[in-house]
PDB file of C-alpha atoms in Angstrom:
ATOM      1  CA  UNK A  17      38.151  21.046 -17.194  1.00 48.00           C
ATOM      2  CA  UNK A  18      39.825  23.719 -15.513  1.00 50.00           C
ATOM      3  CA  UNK A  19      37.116  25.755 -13.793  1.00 55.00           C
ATOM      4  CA  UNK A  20      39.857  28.697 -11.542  1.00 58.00           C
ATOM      5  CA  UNK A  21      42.986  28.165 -13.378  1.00 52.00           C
ATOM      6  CA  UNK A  22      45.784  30.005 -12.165  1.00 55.00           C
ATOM      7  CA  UNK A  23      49.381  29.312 -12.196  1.00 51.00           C
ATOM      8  CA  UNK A  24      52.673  30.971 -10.828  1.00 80.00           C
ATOM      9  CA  UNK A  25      56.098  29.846 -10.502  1.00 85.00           C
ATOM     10  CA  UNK A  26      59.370  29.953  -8.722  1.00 88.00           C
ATOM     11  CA  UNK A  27      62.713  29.861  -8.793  1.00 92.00           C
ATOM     12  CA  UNK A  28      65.633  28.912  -7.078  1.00 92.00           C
ATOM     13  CA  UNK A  29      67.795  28.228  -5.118  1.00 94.00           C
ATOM     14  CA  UNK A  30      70.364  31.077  -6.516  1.00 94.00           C
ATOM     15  CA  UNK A  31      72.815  31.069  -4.725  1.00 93.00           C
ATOM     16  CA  UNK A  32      73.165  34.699  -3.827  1.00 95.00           C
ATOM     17  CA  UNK A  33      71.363  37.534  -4.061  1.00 95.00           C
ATOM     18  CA  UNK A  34      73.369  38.922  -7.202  1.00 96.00           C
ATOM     19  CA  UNK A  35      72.155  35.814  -8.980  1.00 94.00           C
ATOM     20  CA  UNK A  36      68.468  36.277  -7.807  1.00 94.00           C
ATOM     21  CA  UNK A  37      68.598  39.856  -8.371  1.00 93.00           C
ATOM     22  CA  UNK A  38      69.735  39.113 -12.112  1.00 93.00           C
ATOM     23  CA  UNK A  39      67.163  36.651 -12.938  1.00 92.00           C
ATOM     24  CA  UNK A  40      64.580  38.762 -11.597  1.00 88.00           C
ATOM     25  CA  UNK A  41      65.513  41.706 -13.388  1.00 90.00           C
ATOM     26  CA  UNK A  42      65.627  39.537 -16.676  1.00 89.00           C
ATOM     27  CA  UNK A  43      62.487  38.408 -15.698  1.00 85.00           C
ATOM     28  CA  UNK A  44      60.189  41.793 -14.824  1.00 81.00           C
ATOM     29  CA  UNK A  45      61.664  43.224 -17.993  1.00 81.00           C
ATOM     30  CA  UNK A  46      61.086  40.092 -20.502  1.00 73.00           C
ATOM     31  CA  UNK A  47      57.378  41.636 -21.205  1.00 62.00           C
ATOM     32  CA  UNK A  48      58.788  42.704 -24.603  1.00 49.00           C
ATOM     33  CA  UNK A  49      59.406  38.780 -25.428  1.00 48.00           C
ATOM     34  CA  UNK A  50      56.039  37.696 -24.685  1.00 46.00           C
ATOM     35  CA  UNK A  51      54.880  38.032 -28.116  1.00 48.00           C
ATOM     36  CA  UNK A  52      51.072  38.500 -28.999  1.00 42.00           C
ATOM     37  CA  UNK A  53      50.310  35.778 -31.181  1.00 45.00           C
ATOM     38  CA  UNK A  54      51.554  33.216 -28.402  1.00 47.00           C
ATOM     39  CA  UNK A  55      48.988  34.400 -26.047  1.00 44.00           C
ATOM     40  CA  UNK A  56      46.037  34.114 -28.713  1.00 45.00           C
ATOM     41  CA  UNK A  57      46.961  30.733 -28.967  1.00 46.00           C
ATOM     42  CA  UNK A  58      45.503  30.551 -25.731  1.00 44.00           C
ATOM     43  CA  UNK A  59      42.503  32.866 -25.843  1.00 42.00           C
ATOM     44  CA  UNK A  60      39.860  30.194 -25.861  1.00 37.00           C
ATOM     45  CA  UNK A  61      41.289  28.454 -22.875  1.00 42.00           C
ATOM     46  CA  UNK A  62      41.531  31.942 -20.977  1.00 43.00           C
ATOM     47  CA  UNK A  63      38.262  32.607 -21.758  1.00 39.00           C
ATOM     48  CA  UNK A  64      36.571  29.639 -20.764  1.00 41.00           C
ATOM     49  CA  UNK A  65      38.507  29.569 -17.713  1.00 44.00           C
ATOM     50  CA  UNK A  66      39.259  32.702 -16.649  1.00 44.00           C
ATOM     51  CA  UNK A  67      42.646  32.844 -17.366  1.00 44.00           C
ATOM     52  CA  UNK A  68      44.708  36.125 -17.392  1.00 44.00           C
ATOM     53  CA  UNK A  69      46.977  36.789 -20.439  1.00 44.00           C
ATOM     54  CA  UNK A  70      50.350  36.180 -17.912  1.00 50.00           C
ATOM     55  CA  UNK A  71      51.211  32.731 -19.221  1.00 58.00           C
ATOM     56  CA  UNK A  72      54.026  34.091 -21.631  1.00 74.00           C
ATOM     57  CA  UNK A  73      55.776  35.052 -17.888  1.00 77.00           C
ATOM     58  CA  UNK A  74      55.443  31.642 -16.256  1.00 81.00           C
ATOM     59  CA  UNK A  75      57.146  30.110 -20.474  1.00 84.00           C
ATOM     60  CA  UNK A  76      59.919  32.956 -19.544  1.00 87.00           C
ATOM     61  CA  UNK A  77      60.786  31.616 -16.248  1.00 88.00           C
ATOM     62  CA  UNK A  78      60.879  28.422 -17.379  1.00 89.00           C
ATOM     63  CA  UNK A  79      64.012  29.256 -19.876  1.00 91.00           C
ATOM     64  CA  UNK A  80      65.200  31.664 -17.374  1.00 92.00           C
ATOM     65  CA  UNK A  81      65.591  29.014 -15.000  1.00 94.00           C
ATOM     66  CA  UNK A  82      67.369  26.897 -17.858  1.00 93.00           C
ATOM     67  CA  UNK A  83      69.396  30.155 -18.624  1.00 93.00           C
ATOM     68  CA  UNK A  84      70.395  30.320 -14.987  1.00 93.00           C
ATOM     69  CA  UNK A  85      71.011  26.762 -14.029  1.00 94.00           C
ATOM     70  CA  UNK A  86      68.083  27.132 -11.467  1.00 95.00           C
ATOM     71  CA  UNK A  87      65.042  24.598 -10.288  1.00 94.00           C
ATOM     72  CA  UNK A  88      61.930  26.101 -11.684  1.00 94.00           C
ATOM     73  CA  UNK A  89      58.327  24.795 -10.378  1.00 93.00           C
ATOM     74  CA  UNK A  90      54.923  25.769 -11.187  1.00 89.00           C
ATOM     75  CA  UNK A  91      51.845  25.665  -9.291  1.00 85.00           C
ATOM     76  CA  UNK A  92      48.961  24.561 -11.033  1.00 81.00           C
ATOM     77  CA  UNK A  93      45.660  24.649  -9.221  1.00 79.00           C
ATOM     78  CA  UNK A  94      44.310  21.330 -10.640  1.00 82.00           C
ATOM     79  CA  UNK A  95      47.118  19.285  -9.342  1.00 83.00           C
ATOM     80  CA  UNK A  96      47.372  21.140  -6.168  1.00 82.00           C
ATOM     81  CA  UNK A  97      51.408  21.390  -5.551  1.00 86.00           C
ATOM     82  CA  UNK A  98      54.314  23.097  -7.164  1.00 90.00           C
ATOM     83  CA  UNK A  99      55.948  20.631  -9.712  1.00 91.00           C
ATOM     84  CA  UNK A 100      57.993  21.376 -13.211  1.00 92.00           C
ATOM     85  CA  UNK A 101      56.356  19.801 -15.964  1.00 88.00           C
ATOM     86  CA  UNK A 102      59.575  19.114 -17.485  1.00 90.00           C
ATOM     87  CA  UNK A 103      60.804  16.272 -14.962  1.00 92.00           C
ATOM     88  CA  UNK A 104      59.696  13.258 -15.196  1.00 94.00           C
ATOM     89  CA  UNK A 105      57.696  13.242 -11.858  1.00 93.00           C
ATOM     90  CA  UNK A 106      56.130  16.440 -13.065  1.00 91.00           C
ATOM     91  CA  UNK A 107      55.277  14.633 -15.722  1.00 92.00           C
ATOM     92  CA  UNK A 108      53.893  11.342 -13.998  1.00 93.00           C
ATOM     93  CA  UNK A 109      51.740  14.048 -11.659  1.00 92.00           C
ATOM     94  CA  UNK A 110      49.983  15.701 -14.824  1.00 91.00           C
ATOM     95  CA  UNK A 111      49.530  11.868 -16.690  1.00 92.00           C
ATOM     96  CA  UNK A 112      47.844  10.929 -13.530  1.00 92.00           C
ATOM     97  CA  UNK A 113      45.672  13.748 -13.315  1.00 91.00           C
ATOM     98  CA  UNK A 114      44.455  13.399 -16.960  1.00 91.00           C
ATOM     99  CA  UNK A 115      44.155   9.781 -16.893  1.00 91.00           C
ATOM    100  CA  UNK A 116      41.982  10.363 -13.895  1.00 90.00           C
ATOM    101  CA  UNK A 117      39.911  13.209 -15.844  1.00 88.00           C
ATOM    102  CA  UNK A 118      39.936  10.495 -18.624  1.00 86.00           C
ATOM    103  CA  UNK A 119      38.533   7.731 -16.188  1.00 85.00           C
ATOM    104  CA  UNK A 120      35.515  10.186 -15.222  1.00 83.00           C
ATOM    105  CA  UNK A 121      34.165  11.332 -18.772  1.00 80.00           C
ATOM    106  CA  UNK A 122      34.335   8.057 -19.064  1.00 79.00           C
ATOM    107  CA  UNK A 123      31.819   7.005 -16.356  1.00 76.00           C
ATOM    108  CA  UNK A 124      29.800  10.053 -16.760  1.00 73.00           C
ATOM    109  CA  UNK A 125      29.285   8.827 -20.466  1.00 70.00           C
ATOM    110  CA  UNK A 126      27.855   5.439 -19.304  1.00 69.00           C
ATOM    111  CA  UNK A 127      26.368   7.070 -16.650  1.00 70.00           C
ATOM    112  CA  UNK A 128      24.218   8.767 -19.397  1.00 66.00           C
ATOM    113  CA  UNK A 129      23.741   5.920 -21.706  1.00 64.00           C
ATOM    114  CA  UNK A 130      22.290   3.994 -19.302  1.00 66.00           C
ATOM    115  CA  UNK A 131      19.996   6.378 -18.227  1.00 65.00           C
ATOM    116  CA  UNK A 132      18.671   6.217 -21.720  1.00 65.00           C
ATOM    117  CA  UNK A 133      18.203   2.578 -21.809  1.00 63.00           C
ATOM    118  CA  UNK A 134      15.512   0.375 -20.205  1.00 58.00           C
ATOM    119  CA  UNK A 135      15.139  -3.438 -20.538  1.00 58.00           C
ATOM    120  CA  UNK A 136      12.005  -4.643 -21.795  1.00 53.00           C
ATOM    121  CA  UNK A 137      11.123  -7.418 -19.736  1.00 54.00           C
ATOM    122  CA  UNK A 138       9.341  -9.653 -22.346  1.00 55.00           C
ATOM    123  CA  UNK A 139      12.594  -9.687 -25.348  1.00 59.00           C
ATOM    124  CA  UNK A 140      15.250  -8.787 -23.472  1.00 58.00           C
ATOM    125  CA  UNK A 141      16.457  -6.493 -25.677  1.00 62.00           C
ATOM    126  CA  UNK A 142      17.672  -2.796 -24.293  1.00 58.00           C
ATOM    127  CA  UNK A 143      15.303  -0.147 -25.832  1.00 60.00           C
ATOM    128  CA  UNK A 144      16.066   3.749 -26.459  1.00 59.00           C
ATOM    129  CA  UNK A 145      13.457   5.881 -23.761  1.00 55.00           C
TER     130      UNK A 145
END
């Protein structure tokens, strides 16, 4: 499903460059709140994928950005553009996406059923191969 997943984020705008020295300060040193056991949630994703174990930073920035009264975007590669999945056209992008992932298991299934199936002339009747 998601072949080269990466993902980063931004921030911003601040304001000044107190405020965005702040938030990235709070941000380079939040290492200590990424806890273990929310990364292994996510081992068998990272695996599969390729992921690195960074995730926990994008989750901080996220509630930095809330902390901070900043916009916060992601990028994730499969929708190809910075959004925040916590609006509601973030939202609408990543529904969209899956519904079209959705829509193609979905053909590739009948795609393979029917490849399965032949029609004997003489009943009528589709037959296993």
């Amino acid at each position: 499903l998601l072949p080269d997943f990466q993902l980063s984020g931004y921030a911003g705008p601040f304001g000044s460059k107190d405020k965005a020295t702040q938030f990235l300060t709070a941000w380079v040193g939040s290492q200590k709140h990424v806890k273990l056991s929310d990364v292994d949630k996510f081992s068998l994703l990272d695996f599969e994928c390729g992921c690195h174990h960074f995730q926990g930073y994008e989750r901080v920035g996220r509630e930095l950005s809330e902390k901070h009264h900043v916009k916060w975007a992601e990028s994730w590669c499969f929708l190809d553009r910075f959004v925040d999945l916590r609006s509601d056209d973030g939202l609408e992008l990543l529904n969209s996406y899956l519904g079209c992932v959705k829509q193609k298991e979905t053909q590739s299934s009948m795609d393979g059923l029917r490849k399965r199936l032949t029609f004997d002339d003489e009943d009528g009747k589709p037959s296993l191969r």
